């Protein structure tokens, strides 16, 4: 089983986490199953960028992104070349390393 390594996030996940994943699951579903409160304001429908994450290792092992995802990602804060929406990125066979950006565009949430 591949592993998802969540790098430490100052607010959401100060210690980071290493989680087992099943091939075919999304990064967001793995996070939520393990009580990592990753934002997902649109209910995983690829309509916002609040679940934006950056794949630091294993990017090419994920499912390919769609044109719709790319359009939504354009609105993400701190966009990088290896950014994905965690609700759309499907796990493959390889371990991945994920960074959750410190900020997102959901102005409603207060930490």
mmCIF file of C-alpha atoms in Angstrom:
data_model
loop_
_atom_site.group_PDB
_atom_site.id
_atom_site.type_symbol
_atom_site.label_atom_id
_atom_site.label_comp_id
_atom_site.label_asym_id
_atom_site.label_seq_id
_atom_site.Cartn_x
_atom_site.Cartn_y
_atom_site.Cartn_z
ATOM 1 C CA UNK A 1 0.000 0.000 0.000
ATOM 2 C CA UNK A 2 1.315 3.449 -0.835
ATOM 3 C CA UNK A 3 1.884 5.974 1.920
ATOM 4 C CA UNK A 4 0.934 9.624 2.046
ATOM 5 C CA UNK A 5 3.379 11.719 4.000
ATOM 6 C CA UNK A 6 1.726 14.950 5.088
ATOM 7 C CA UNK A 7 4.370 17.524 5.908
ATOM 8 C CA UNK A 8 3.801 19.539 9.105
ATOM 9 C CA UNK A 9 1.318 22.413 8.838
ATOM 10 C CA UNK A 10 1.485 25.049 11.563
ATOM 11 C CA UNK A 11 -2.263 24.970 12.282
ATOM 12 C CA UNK A 12 -3.910 21.878 10.793
ATOM 13 C CA UNK A 13 -1.210 19.270 11.400
ATOM 14 C CA UNK A 14 1.732 20.531 13.490
ATOM 15 C CA UNK A 15 3.465 17.140 13.699
ATOM 16 C CA UNK A 16 2.761 16.009 10.138
ATOM 17 C CA UNK A 17 1.544 12.467 9.468
ATOM 18 C CA UNK A 18 2.393 9.289 7.585
ATOM 19 C CA UNK A 19 -0.737 7.468 6.448
ATOM 20 C CA UNK A 20 -1.470 4.250 4.574
ATOM 21 C CA UNK A 21 -3.514 4.752 1.436
ATOM 22 C CA UNK A 22 -5.321 2.520 -1.012
ATOM 23 C CA UNK A 23 -4.646 2.928 -4.685
ATOM 24 C CA UNK A 24 -7.632 4.722 -6.242
ATOM 25 C CA UNK A 25 -8.497 6.937 -3.244
ATOM 26 C CA UNK A 26 -8.124 10.699 -3.289
ATOM 27 C CA UNK A 27 -5.700 12.583 -1.086
ATOM 28 C CA UNK A 28 -8.629 14.414 0.507
ATOM 29 C CA UNK A 29 -10.498 11.217 1.397
ATOM 30 C CA UNK A 30 -7.388 9.782 3.046
ATOM 31 C CA UNK A 31 -6.913 13.007 5.024
ATOM 32 C CA UNK A 32 -10.538 13.133 6.194
ATOM 33 C CA UNK A 33 -10.562 9.433 7.179
ATOM 34 C CA UNK A 34 -7.606 10.213 9.430
ATOM 35 C CA UNK A 35 -9.109 13.320 11.057
ATOM 36 C CA UNK A 36 -6.965 15.789 9.116
ATOM 37 C CA UNK A 37 -9.300 18.734 8.683
ATOM 38 C CA UNK A 38 -8.298 19.721 5.175
ATOM 39 C CA UNK A 39 -10.584 22.423 3.762
ATOM 40 C CA UNK A 40 -13.049 21.340 1.065
ATOM 41 C CA UNK A 41 -15.698 24.051 0.807
ATOM 42 C CA UNK A 42 -17.349 22.728 -2.366
ATOM 43 C CA UNK A 43 -17.924 19.207 -1.055
ATOM 44 C CA UNK A 44 -15.336 17.620 -3.358
ATOM 45 C CA UNK A 45 -17.019 18.740 -6.581
ATOM 46 C CA UNK A 46 -13.982 20.488 -8.116
ATOM 47 C CA UNK A 47 -15.606 23.906 -7.805
ATOM 48 C CA UNK A 48 -13.250 25.724 -5.416
ATOM 49 C CA UNK A 49 -9.566 25.632 -4.550
ATOM 50 C CA UNK A 50 -9.758 25.273 -0.776
ATOM 51 C CA UNK A 51 -8.347 21.711 -0.834
ATOM 52 C CA UNK A 52 -5.284 22.828 -2.804
ATOM 53 C CA UNK A 53 -2.129 20.939 -1.889
ATOM 54 C CA UNK A 54 1.400 20.752 -3.243
ATOM 55 C CA UNK A 55 2.902 17.379 -4.091
ATOM 56 C CA UNK A 56 6.555 17.479 -3.020
ATOM 57 C CA UNK A 57 7.325 13.853 -4.002
ATOM 58 C CA UNK A 58 5.480 11.347 -6.182
ATOM 59 C CA UNK A 59 3.582 13.862 -8.358
ATOM 60 C CA UNK A 60 3.728 11.707 -11.487
ATOM 61 C CA UNK A 61 2.215 8.711 -9.699
ATOM 62 C CA UNK A 62 -1.106 10.550 -9.209
ATOM 63 C CA UNK A 63 -3.955 10.518 -11.703
ATOM 64 C CA UNK A 64 -3.725 13.195 -14.355
ATOM 65 C CA UNK A 65 -5.461 16.494 -13.703
ATOM 66 C CA UNK A 66 -8.411 17.614 -15.788
ATOM 67 C CA UNK A 67 -8.857 20.917 -17.582
ATOM 68 C CA UNK A 68 -11.531 21.828 -15.036
ATOM 69 C CA UNK A 69 -9.122 21.156 -12.162
ATOM 70 C CA UNK A 70 -6.468 23.308 -13.854
ATOM 71 C CA UNK A 71 -8.982 26.147 -14.207
ATOM 72 C CA UNK A 72 -9.907 25.943 -10.515
ATOM 73 C CA UNK A 73 -6.256 25.685 -9.450
ATOM 74 C CA UNK A 74 -5.581 29.003 -11.179
ATOM 75 C CA UNK A 75 -7.524 30.593 -8.289
ATOM 76 C CA UNK A 76 -5.457 28.900 -5.558
ATOM 77 C CA UNK A 77 -3.219 30.875 -3.251
ATOM 78 C CA UNK A 78 0.453 29.889 -3.587
ATOM 79 C CA UNK A 79 0.019 27.861 -6.784
ATOM 80 C CA UNK A 80 3.062 25.824 -7.840
ATOM 81 C CA UNK A 81 3.800 23.595 -10.819
ATOM 82 C CA UNK A 82 3.082 20.487 -8.730
ATOM 83 C CA UNK A 83 -0.137 21.773 -7.145
ATOM 84 C CA UNK A 84 -3.258 19.621 -7.163
ATOM 85 C CA UNK A 85 -6.738 19.738 -5.717
ATOM 86 C CA UNK A 86 -6.689 17.003 -3.088
ATOM 87 C CA UNK A 87 -10.299 16.079 -3.953
ATOM 88 C CA UNK A 88 -9.242 15.247 -7.517
ATOM 89 C CA UNK A 89 -5.763 13.723 -7.073
ATOM 90 C CA UNK A 90 -6.114 9.933 -7.078
ATOM 91 C CA UNK A 91 -3.398 7.873 -5.416
ATOM 92 C CA UNK A 92 -1.333 5.483 -7.519
ATOM 93 C CA UNK A 93 1.211 2.851 -6.449
ATOM 94 C CA UNK A 94 3.953 5.182 -5.212
ATOM 95 C CA UNK A 95 4.378 6.968 -1.881
ATOM 96 C CA UNK A 96 3.717 10.689 -2.073
ATOM 97 C CA UNK A 97 4.685 13.677 0.043
ATOM 98 C CA UNK A 98 2.052 16.392 0.457
ATOM 99 C CA UNK A 99 2.333 19.958 1.679
ATOM 100 C CA UNK A 100 -0.839 21.738 2.763
ATOM 101 C CA UNK A 101 -0.398 25.453 2.054
ATOM 102 C CA UNK A 102 -0.662 27.739 5.052
ATOM 103 C CA UNK A 103 -3.455 29.769 3.446
ATOM 104 C CA UNK A 104 -6.313 29.196 1.020
ATOM 105 C CA UNK A 105 -8.978 31.347 -0.606
ATOM 106 C CA UNK A 106 -11.731 30.422 1.858
ATOM 107 C CA UNK A 107 -12.092 33.687 3.742
ATOM 108 C CA UNK A 108 -14.903 32.288 5.925
ATOM 109 C CA UNK A 109 -12.742 29.876 7.893
ATOM 110 C CA UNK A 110 -11.002 31.250 10.936
ATOM 111 C CA UNK A 111 -8.338 29.292 12.805
#
